Amino acid sequence: MSDSDGQERTEEATPRRLEQAREKGQVPRSRELASAAVLVAGAVSLMWFGESLATSMAQMMTKLFSLSREDVFDLNRLFAAMGAAVWHVIGPLFIVLAFLFIAATLGAIGLGGVQFSTEAAMPKMSKLSPLNGLKRMVGKQSLVELVKSILKVSLVCGVAFILLRASLTDLFQLTVEVYPQNIFHALDILLRFVLLICCSLLVVVAIDVPYQMWSHSQQLKMTKQEIKDEYKDSEGKPEVKGRIRMLQREMAQRRMMADVPTADVVVTNPEHFSVALRYDPEIDSAPVVVAKGTDFMALKIREIANEHSIDIVQAPPLARAIYHTTEIEQQVPDALFTAVAQVLAYIFQLKQYRKGQGRKPVLSKDANKIPTGYQY
């Protein structure tokens, strides 16, 4: 239950919640995976490098137990002899320890990955509270750990019993073998026992890893109110977003109005719609909408057009079709090319007429012939 509003945590954690949890060091971890990795790696390393390590230790002990009187009473010779003896063990021991270190690292990061969190390393007073400690002792997690411990002990005992029964013949054979073959044989049996018993813990790992992932997911679940609050925090409050959208619209409108003087013609409804078109054959493959608007915005477009001596053509069907189908800085649709071409031809002829060339033009009726599907 949520402490704030009593709602049940039924919703899966959002990506932001998961990221915040990782920053705090809250990632799924399995101690059983790390322990099993070290134990199995230790058993394997002893099987691979145990003989070399035992030989080196035997050489070291031989050197240490065969010191002369002069070596014992001369510190320099004593330390030199000890260093030479220890040097025999360093190589094999380093290999075994490196093997264990790699296994421990991989086991620790196998679930949850690599994560460094300073917040997780900070001391918390709640961990020092006896009451919180008592709750952890009798809580759900403690019960789970108890069940896992019982399962591990039962599993190890069961596997050990099965191995002993299966190896009775080999164990009895040790009594009739001679030294040192019986020692080597016993070591082989022992290492095999250790490896198989350690591998049996993988059963616990196979249960613990999915449980830890599920438990982590349950701990991070959220209430519906928490998701709403997070959405508000990430996206912003509605009134703030509304204000931002209004400012963005105003900036876009100012840019649009600044482009009106570049238009060749303004097509109107005549009052409710205005669309400013530009067509420059050198840079435009088709007429482009540089501004459009309705009502007050349409009036402002016409006012700017009049201030810059841009011709205004009344073609209501065409104005509505372009307004509803074409965005700013987009070319008009192919289906409207014929109607737009009639308007542009009319503007060209009108400019020629004003120069005293030709007759006064009349806008073709084709300028208002809009294909089906483009009529608004």
Short mmCIF file of C-alpha atoms in Angstrom, two decimals, residues 142-315:
data_model
loop_
_atom_site.label_atom_id
_atom_site.label_comp_id
_atom_site.label_asym_id
_atom_site.label_seq_id
_atom_site.Cartn_x
_atom_site.Cartn_y
_atom_site.Cartn_z
CA SER A 142 14.28 -13.30 6.25
CA LEU A 143 11.76 -16.06 5.63
CA VAL A 144 12.97 -16.42 2.06
CA GLU A 145 16.59 -16.61 3.24
CA LEU A 146 15.62 -19.27 5.77
CA VAL A 147 13.93 -21.36 3.09
CA LYS A 148 16.96 -21.00 0.83
CA SER A 149 19.30 -22.06 3.65
CA ILE A 150 17.20 -25.15 4.38
CA LEU A 151 17.11 -25.95 0.67
CA LYS A 152 20.90 -25.59 0.36
CA VAL A 153 21.63 -27.78 3.38
CA SER A 154 19.15 -30.44 2.20
CA LEU A 155 20.53 -30.32 -1.33
CA VAL A 156 24.17 -30.59 -0.24
CA CYS A 157 23.43 -33.42 2.19
CA GLY A 158 21.36 -35.27 -0.41
CA VAL A 159 24.00 -34.95 -3.14
CA ALA A 160 26.77 -35.94 -0.71
CA PHE A 161 24.81 -39.04 0.34
CA ILE A 162 24.21 -40.05 -3.28
CA LEU A 163 27.89 -39.54 -4.14
CA LEU A 164 29.02 -41.60 -1.16
CA ARG A 165 26.76 -44.48 -2.11
CA ALA A 166 27.87 -44.30 -5.75
CA SER A 167 31.58 -44.22 -4.74
CA LEU A 168 31.63 -46.99 -2.12
CA THR A 169 33.66 -49.25 -4.38
CA ASP A 170 36.32 -46.57 -4.92
CA LEU A 171 36.43 -45.78 -1.22
CA PHE A 172 36.97 -49.45 -0.29
CA GLN A 173 39.62 -49.67 -3.01
CA LEU A 174 41.67 -47.08 -1.13
CA THR A 175 42.32 -49.56 1.68
CA VAL A 176 44.18 -51.96 -0.59
CA GLU A 177 46.13 -49.42 -2.60
CA VAL A 178 49.73 -48.55 -1.75
CA TYR A 179 51.25 -45.17 -0.99
CA PRO A 180 51.27 -42.72 -2.78
CA GLN A 181 48.69 -44.04 -5.30
CA ASN A 182 46.02 -44.18 -2.59
CA ILE A 183 46.66 -40.50 -1.75
CA PHE A 184 46.26 -39.41 -5.37
CA HIS A 185 43.19 -41.58 -5.77
CA ALA A 186 41.64 -40.11 -2.62
CA LEU A 187 42.33 -36.59 -3.85
CA ASP A 188 40.64 -37.36 -7.18
CA ILE A 189 37.57 -38.66 -5.35
CA LEU A 190 37.52 -35.66 -3.04
CA LEU A 191 37.82 -33.10 -5.86
CA ARG A 192 35.05 -34.86 -7.78
CA PHE A 193 32.84 -34.75 -4.69
CA VAL A 194 33.57 -31.04 -4.16
CA LEU A 195 32.84 -30.15 -7.79
CA LEU A 196 29.55 -32.06 -7.96
CA ILE A 197 28.37 -30.72 -4.59
CA CYS A 198 29.19 -27.16 -5.67
CA CYS A 199 27.41 -27.70 -8.99
CA SER A 200 24.33 -28.88 -7.08
CA LEU A 201 24.00 -25.33 -5.74
CA LEU A 202 23.15 -24.23 -9.28
CA VAL A 203 19.68 -25.57 -8.56
CA VAL A 204 19.33 -22.94 -5.82
CA VAL A 205 20.70 -20.32 -8.22
CA ALA A 206 18.11 -21.28 -10.85
CA ILE A 207 15.39 -20.59 -8.28
CA ASP A 208 16.94 -17.53 -6.66
CA VAL A 209 17.71 -15.50 -9.81
CA PRO A 210 14.10 -15.40 -11.13
CA TYR A 211 12.86 -14.73 -7.60
CA GLN A 212 15.24 -11.77 -7.14
CA MET A 213 14.14 -10.31 -10.48
CA TRP A 214 10.48 -10.72 -9.52
CA SER A 215 11.07 -9.30 -6.03
CA HIS A 216 12.88 -6.28 -7.47
CA SER A 217 10.02 -5.68 -9.88
CA GLN A 218 7.48 -5.91 -7.04
CA GLN A 219 9.43 -3.43 -4.89
CA LEU A 220 9.48 -0.85 -7.70
CA LYS A 221 5.81 -1.13 -8.61
CA MET A 222 3.92 2.15 -8.57
CA THR A 223 0.44 3.40 -7.86
CA LYS A 224 -1.63 5.07 -10.55
CA GLN A 225 -1.22 8.38 -8.73
CA GLU A 226 2.57 8.04 -8.72
CA ILE A 227 2.54 7.48 -12.48
CA LYS A 228 0.40 10.58 -12.96
CA ASP A 229 2.70 12.64 -10.73
CA GLU A 230 5.76 11.39 -12.59
CA TYR A 231 4.16 12.26 -15.92
CA LYS A 232 3.46 15.76 -14.67
CA ASP A 233 7.02 16.15 -13.43
CA SER A 234 8.55 14.90 -16.67
CA GLU A 235 6.19 16.57 -19.11
CA GLY A 236 5.43 19.67 -17.10
CA LYS A 237 2.19 21.00 -15.65
CA PRO A 238 -0.71 21.46 -18.12
CA GLU A 239 -0.80 25.24 -17.63
CA VAL A 240 2.96 25.49 -18.23
CA LYS A 241 2.76 23.31 -21.33
CA GLY A 242 -0.16 25.39 -22.59
CA ARG A 243 1.86 28.57 -22.11
CA ILE A 244 4.82 27.04 -23.97
CA ARG A 245 2.59 25.96 -26.85
CA MET A 246 1.08 29.44 -27.04
CA LEU A 247 4.55 31.03 -27.19
CA GLN A 248 5.58 28.56 -29.87
CA ARG A 249 2.52 29.40 -31.93
CA GLU A 250 3.22 33.10 -31.57
CA MET A 251 6.81 32.65 -32.71
CA ALA A 252 5.69 30.54 -35.66
CA GLN A 253 3.10 33.16 -36.61
CA ARG A 254 5.70 35.92 -36.47
CA ARG A 255 8.01 33.94 -38.72
CA MET A 256 5.12 33.23 -41.05
CA MET A 257 4.15 36.90 -41.26
CA ALA A 258 7.74 37.81 -42.03
CA ASP A 259 7.54 35.51 -45.08
CA VAL A 260 4.35 37.04 -46.49
CA PRO A 261 6.27 39.78 -48.42
CA THR A 262 8.05 37.03 -50.37
CA ALA A 263 4.72 35.71 -51.76
CA ASP A 264 3.60 36.21 -55.37
CA VAL A 265 -0.12 36.05 -54.64
CA VAL A 266 -2.56 35.73 -51.75
CA VAL A 267 -5.62 33.54 -52.41
CA THR A 268 -8.61 34.39 -50.19
CA ASN A 269 -12.05 33.09 -49.28
CA PRO A 270 -12.42 36.26 -49.40
CA GLU A 271 -12.68 36.90 -45.64
CA HIS A 272 -12.32 33.76 -43.56
CA PHE A 273 -9.30 32.15 -45.33
CA SER A 274 -6.06 33.56 -46.71
CA VAL A 275 -3.20 31.59 -48.27
CA ALA A 276 0.02 33.23 -49.47
CA LEU A 277 1.80 31.41 -52.34
CA ARG A 278 5.33 31.78 -53.64
CA TYR A 279 6.59 30.43 -56.92
CA ASP A 280 10.16 31.02 -58.05
CA PRO A 281 11.04 28.71 -60.97
CA GLU A 282 14.74 28.89 -60.05
CA ILE A 283 14.31 27.44 -56.53
CA ASP A 284 10.76 26.00 -56.46
CA SER A 285 9.68 22.97 -58.43
CA ALA A 286 6.07 23.82 -57.52
CA PRO A 287 4.19 26.67 -55.77
CA VAL A 288 4.94 26.80 -52.03
CA VAL A 289 2.69 27.98 -49.18
CA VAL A 290 4.55 30.66 -47.17
CA ALA A 291 1.64 31.71 -44.94
CA LYS A 292 -1.95 30.78 -44.20
CA GLY A 293 -4.59 31.66 -41.65
CA THR A 294 -8.25 32.11 -40.84
CA ASP A 295 -10.32 35.06 -39.60
CA PHE A 296 -8.01 37.52 -37.79
CA MET A 297 -4.85 35.85 -39.12
CA ALA A 298 -6.31 35.91 -42.63
CA LEU A 299 -6.96 39.64 -42.23
CA LYS A 300 -3.37 40.27 -41.10
CA ILE A 301 -2.04 38.36 -44.13
CA ARG A 302 -4.13 40.54 -46.45
CA GLU A 303 -2.98 43.71 -44.66
CA ILE A 304 0.70 42.78 -45.10
CA ALA A 305 0.03 41.84 -48.74
CA ASN A 306 -1.51 45.27 -49.37
CA GLU A 307 1.43 46.99 -47.68
CA HIS A 308 3.86 45.21 -50.03
CA SER A 309 1.70 45.47 -53.18
CA ILE A 310 1.08 41.73 -53.39
CA ASP A 311 -1.95 40.83 -55.47
CA ILE A 312 -4.93 39.30 -53.71
CA VAL A 313 -7.12 36.89 -55.66
CA GLN A 314 -10.54 35.73 -54.49
CA ALA A 315 -10.89 31.98 -55.12
#
